[in-house]
Amino acid sequence: MSSNALELTHVSRDFNHGKFHAVNDLSFMIKPGEIFALVGVNGAGKTTTVKMCSTLLTPTSGSILVNGYDTVTSSQNARNAVGMVLGGDRGFYPKATVLSNMRFFASLAGVPYRQQSEQIDDLLDQVNLSEKRTACVNTLSRGQKQRLHIARALLGNPKLLLLDEPTVGLDPDIALQIRDVITMMANQGIGILLTSHSMPEVEELADTVAIINNGKMCVQGNLADIYQYAHVSKTSMFSLAPSEAVTPDDIKQWFSNNAIVLCRSVSAKWNFTILWNNASESPQQDIVHQFSVRELAVPPDIVTRPSTLEDAFLVIAQENRHDEII
Ligand SMILES: Nc1ncnc2c1ncn2[C@@H]1O[C@H](COP(=O)(O)OP(=O)(O)OP(=O)(O)O)[C@@H](O)[C@H]1O
């Protein structure tokens, strides 16, 4: 029987003796080879979820199966099926070589001694670190360390890889390399649970996106499902010099029927983002019209483009904030 890489069923996790619900009735599954991104604002419950999937934390209620093994009742089997990448500078013996570190972690992962050399060579090759096998870990760059984290997590052939912010703090070209490694691992049939604050990264990598808020699932599906849920298809942007003639609240009011309007003050300018939930054929013209009928100068820099995951996420985050206020 082939199992899902991961299956959460009505999982909750409380803290502070049940007073705080960090994760609340979460259910989702990840198939072999699927990249599943868990997205949410700070404090939404992503890391708590990842920790439960790794067996580091136990759920207060519900069940988590990794490769068919329950993380509570078959925790050792579940743990053997998971590789976790925490990233950063910690997690290795910095003065020992790449090879010594990999040998140490291979033993911890239960890789039989005779298979260790072959598996380590293969993994270092896959993450393009073969040339660094005799280098001390503290001489590696951040990107190289991150690739070593991934190689370490793959020791013992896990069925599920947990990646918590795998490219945070990395230069764009290094982040690209890490994303290529992630795609390669998925192509080999490993299920991947990814948390990231980078929406372009999620857009590029994820087969399925789940947006959580206050530990609860808002929506899960492919990108089209997320756009549909958020009711966004087009986004317009323009800027204005602050003036007394019109305020951000006025502009929010103009479009309150069919858009969410966000305003940020940047370098003595108001930058507006209009997230259309019911865009007309020419949203550009609608904006021009609103300024023109009030005899206000039309911003010269209006652009309209297809909405992105980031836009959909902003809408959902905004609506959830609204729900909380109510
Ligand atoms: N050990 C703990 N005791 C009490 N509260 C906790 C504990 N761990 C996490 N929390 C709380 O649970 C909530 C969810 O935290 P979590 O770290 O899972 O969020 P997150 O989505 O990963 O956030 P971020 O994007 O900032 O990393 C937060 O409000 C956090 O303060």
mmCIF file of N, CA and C in Angstrom, residues 184-235:
data_model
loop_
_atom_site.group_PDB
_atom_site.id
_atom_site.type_symbol
_atom_site.label_atom_id
_atom_site.label_comp_id
_atom_site.label_asym_id
_atom_site.label_seq_id
_atom_site.Cartn_x
_atom_site.Cartn_y
_atom_site.Cartn_z
ATOM 1 N N MET A 184 14.259 19.080 -7.333
ATOM 2 C CA MET A 184 14.862 17.785 -7.659
ATOM 3 C C MET A 184 14.413 16.716 -6.658
ATOM 4 N N MET A 185 14.362 17.093 -5.375
ATOM 5 C CA MET A 185 13.956 16.126 -4.347
ATOM 6 C C MET A 185 12.488 15.703 -4.559
ATOM 7 N N ALA A 186 11.665 16.673 -4.903
ATOM 8 C CA ALA A 186 10.252 16.338 -5.150
ATOM 9 C C ALA A 186 10.145 15.405 -6.356
ATOM 10 N N ASN A 187 10.951 15.675 -7.380
ATOM 11 C CA ASN A 187 10.915 14.819 -8.578
ATOM 12 C C ASN A 187 11.339 13.387 -8.265
ATOM 13 N N GLN A 188 12.081 13.227 -7.168
ATOM 14 C CA GLN A 188 12.479 11.871 -6.767
ATOM 15 C C GLN A 188 11.394 11.188 -5.922
ATOM 16 N N GLY A 189 10.288 11.889 -5.691
ATOM 17 C CA GLY A 189 9.164 11.262 -4.997
ATOM 18 C C GLY A 189 9.060 11.606 -3.526
ATOM 19 N N ILE A 190 9.899 12.541 -3.057
ATOM 20 C CA ILE A 190 9.813 12.932 -1.648
ATOM 21 C C ILE A 190 8.702 13.979 -1.503
ATOM 22 N N GLY A 191 7.845 13.808 -0.520
ATOM 23 C CA GLY A 191 6.824 14.815 -0.233
ATOM 24 C C GLY A 191 7.481 15.965 0.527
ATOM 25 N N ILE A 192 7.111 17.183 0.189
ATOM 26 C CA ILE A 192 7.794 18.327 0.818
ATOM 27 C C ILE A 192 6.790 19.286 1.454
ATOM 28 N N LEU A 193 7.000 19.545 2.739
ATOM 29 C CA LEU A 193 6.212 20.567 3.432
ATOM 30 C C LEU A 193 7.101 21.789 3.593
ATOM 31 N N LEU A 194 6.698 22.868 2.949
ATOM 32 C CA LEU A 194 7.528 24.066 2.889
ATOM 33 C C LEU A 194 6.820 25.209 3.595
ATOM 34 N N THR A 195 7.536 25.907 4.478
ATOM 35 C CA THR A 195 6.976 27.173 4.956
ATOM 36 C C THR A 195 7.859 28.282 4.415
ATOM 37 N N SER A 196 7.242 29.344 3.993
ATOM 38 C CA SER A 196 8.029 30.440 3.428
ATOM 39 C C SER A 196 7.233 31.725 3.518
ATOM 40 N N HIS A 197 7.960 32.818 3.737
ATOM 41 C CA HIS A 197 7.301 34.121 3.653
ATOM 42 C C HIS A 197 7.452 34.714 2.259
ATOM 43 N N SER A 198 8.200 34.017 1.412
ATOM 44 C CA SER A 198 8.421 34.532 0.058
ATOM 45 C C SER A 198 7.351 33.987 -0.878
ATOM 46 N N MET A 199 6.412 34.843 -1.235
ATOM 47 C CA MET A 199 5.312 34.394 -2.095
ATOM 48 C C MET A 199 5.795 34.020 -3.502
ATOM 49 N N PRO A 200 6.760 34.777 -4.085
ATOM 50 C CA PRO A 200 7.251 34.321 -5.400
ATOM 51 C C PRO A 200 7.861 32.917 -5.308
ATOM 52 N N GLU A 201 8.511 32.636 -4.191
ATOM 53 C CA GLU A 201 9.097 31.296 -4.014
ATOM 54 C C GLU A 201 8.000 30.231 -3.959
ATOM 55 N N VAL A 202 6.956 30.525 -3.199
ATOM 56 C CA VAL A 202 5.839 29.576 -3.082
ATOM 57 C C VAL A 202 5.181 29.392 -4.449
ATOM 58 N N GLU A 203 4.995 30.528 -5.151
ATOM 59 C CA GLU A 203 4.388 30.478 -6.486
ATOM 60 C C GLU A 203 5.193 29.583 -7.423
ATOM 61 N N GLU A 204 6.517 29.705 -7.317
ATOM 62 C CA GLU A 204 7.393 28.940 -8.218
ATOM 63 C C GLU A 204 7.397 27.449 -7.860
ATOM 64 N N LEU A 205 7.409 27.145 -6.552
ATOM 65 C CA LEU A 205 7.664 25.764 -6.149
ATOM 66 C C LEU A 205 6.414 24.925 -5.892
ATOM 67 N N ALA A 206 5.400 25.541 -5.297
ATOM 68 C CA ALA A 206 4.357 24.707 -4.668
ATOM 69 C C ALA A 206 3.336 24.144 -5.653
ATOM 70 N N ASP A 207 2.999 22.871 -5.466
ATOM 71 C CA ASP A 207 1.871 22.273 -6.176
ATOM 72 C C ASP A 207 0.583 22.665 -5.459
ATOM 73 N N THR A 208 0.661 22.698 -4.137
ATOM 74 C CA THR A 208 -0.509 23.038 -3.320
ATOM 75 C C THR A 208 -0.098 24.105 -2.310
ATOM 76 N N VAL A 209 -0.979 25.073 -2.119
ATOM 77 C CA VAL A 209 -0.722 26.145 -1.154
ATOM 78 C C VAL A 209 -1.826 26.112 -0.104
ATOM 79 N N ALA A 210 -1.437 26.188 1.170
ATOM 80 C CA ALA A 210 -2.438 26.289 2.235
ATOM 81 C C ALA A 210 -2.170 27.579 2.994
ATOM 82 N N ILE A 211 -3.208 28.381 3.156
ATOM 83 C CA ILE A 211 -3.051 29.624 3.915
ATOM 84 C C ILE A 211 -3.703 29.434 5.268
ATOM 85 N N ILE A 212 -2.913 29.610 6.332
ATOM 86 C CA ILE A 212 -3.490 29.475 7.669
ATOM 87 C C ILE A 212 -3.441 30.814 8.394
ATOM 88 N N ASN A 213 -4.389 30.963 9.287
ATOM 89 C CA ASN A 213 -4.480 32.186 10.084
ATOM 90 C C ASN A 213 -4.961 31.793 11.474
ATOM 91 N N ASN A 214 -4.268 32.288 12.485
ATOM 92 C CA ASN A 214 -4.600 31.910 13.865
ATOM 93 C C ASN A 214 -4.722 30.394 14.020
ATOM 94 N N GLY A 215 -3.835 29.663 13.350
ATOM 95 C CA GLY A 215 -3.811 28.209 13.473
ATOM 96 C C GLY A 215 -4.899 27.490 12.711
ATOM 97 N N LYS A 216 -5.777 28.246 12.010
ATOM 98 C CA LYS A 216 -6.890 27.606 11.286
ATOM 99 C C LYS A 216 -6.648 27.668 9.784
ATOM 100 N N MET A 217 -7.134 26.656 9.083
ATOM 101 C CA MET A 217 -7.010 26.636 7.626
ATOM 102 C C MET A 217 -7.986 27.644 7.023
ATOM 103 N N CYS A 218 -7.460 28.578 6.212
ATOM 104 C CA CYS A 218 -8.359 29.488 5.480
ATOM 105 C C CYS A 218 -8.739 28.849 4.156
ATOM 106 N N VAL A 219 -7.721 28.396 3.423
ATOM 107 C CA VAL A 219 -7.967 27.819 2.103
ATOM 108 C C VAL A 219 -6.771 26.961 1.721
ATOM 109 N N GLN A 220 -7.012 25.874 0.994
ATOM 110 C CA GLN A 220 -5.909 25.112 0.421
ATOM 111 C C GLN A 220 -6.287 24.689 -0.988
ATOM 112 N N GLY A 221 -5.289 24.665 -1.867
ATOM 113 C CA GLY A 221 -5.534 24.269 -3.253
ATOM 114 C C GLY A 221 -4.391 24.745 -4.125
ATOM 115 N N ASN A 222 -4.601 24.690 -5.456
ATOM 116 C CA ASN A 222 -3.551 25.201 -6.347
ATOM 117 C C ASN A 222 -3.697 26.728 -6.451
ATOM 118 N N LEU A 223 -2.824 27.335 -7.229
ATOM 119 C CA LEU A 223 -2.827 28.802 -7.267
ATOM 120 C C LEU A 223 -4.180 29.345 -7.731
ATOM 121 N N ALA A 224 -4.777 28.672 -8.726
ATOM 122 C CA ALA A 224 -6.077 29.147 -9.238
ATOM 123 C C ALA A 224 -7.132 29.118 -8.125
ATOM 124 N N ASP A 225 -7.083 28.065 -7.296
ATOM 125 C CA ASP A 225 -8.043 27.972 -6.178
ATOM 126 C C ASP A 225 -7.851 29.143 -5.204
ATOM 127 N N ILE A 226 -6.586 29.478 -4.974
ATOM 128 C CA ILE A 226 -6.306 30.558 -4.011
ATOM 129 C C ILE A 226 -6.806 31.895 -4.558
ATOM 130 N N TYR A 227 -6.554 32.156 -5.856
ATOM 131 C CA TYR A 227 -7.027 33.414 -6.460
ATOM 132 C C TYR A 227 -8.547 33.491 -6.404
ATOM 133 N N GLN A 228 -9.168 32.346 -6.695
ATOM 134 C CA GLN A 228 -10.636 32.319 -6.706
ATOM 135 C C GLN A 228 -11.186 32.612 -5.312
ATOM 136 N N TYR A 229 -10.552 32.003 -4.310
ATOM 137 C CA TYR A 229 -10.998 32.206 -2.931
ATOM 138 C C TYR A 229 -10.856 33.685 -2.546
ATOM 139 N N ALA A 230 -9.715 34.261 -2.953
ATOM 140 C CA ALA A 230 -9.452 35.657 -2.573
ATOM 141 C C ALA A 230 -10.205 36.640 -3.459
ATOM 142 N N HIS A 231 -10.806 36.138 -4.553
ATOM 143 C CA HIS A 231 -11.526 36.995 -5.506
ATOM 144 C C HIS A 231 -10.620 38.060 -6.077
ATOM 145 N N VAL A 232 -9.402 37.685 -6.426
ATOM 146 C CA VAL A 232 -8.550 38.692 -7.083
ATOM 147 C C VAL A 232 -8.116 38.164 -8.440
ATOM 148 N N SER A 233 -8.076 39.066 -9.387
ATOM 149 C CA SER A 233 -7.542 38.683 -10.696
ATOM 150 C C SER A 233 -6.635 39.784 -11.238
ATOM 151 N N LYS A 234 -6.965 41.036 -10.856
ATOM 152 C CA LYS A 234 -6.135 42.143 -11.335
ATOM 153 C C LYS A 234 -5.743 43.033 -10.164
ATOM 154 N N THR A 235 -4.581 43.634 -10.300
ATOM 155 C CA THR A 235 -4.075 44.540 -9.258
ATOM 156 C C THR A 235 -3.582 45.813 -9.933
#
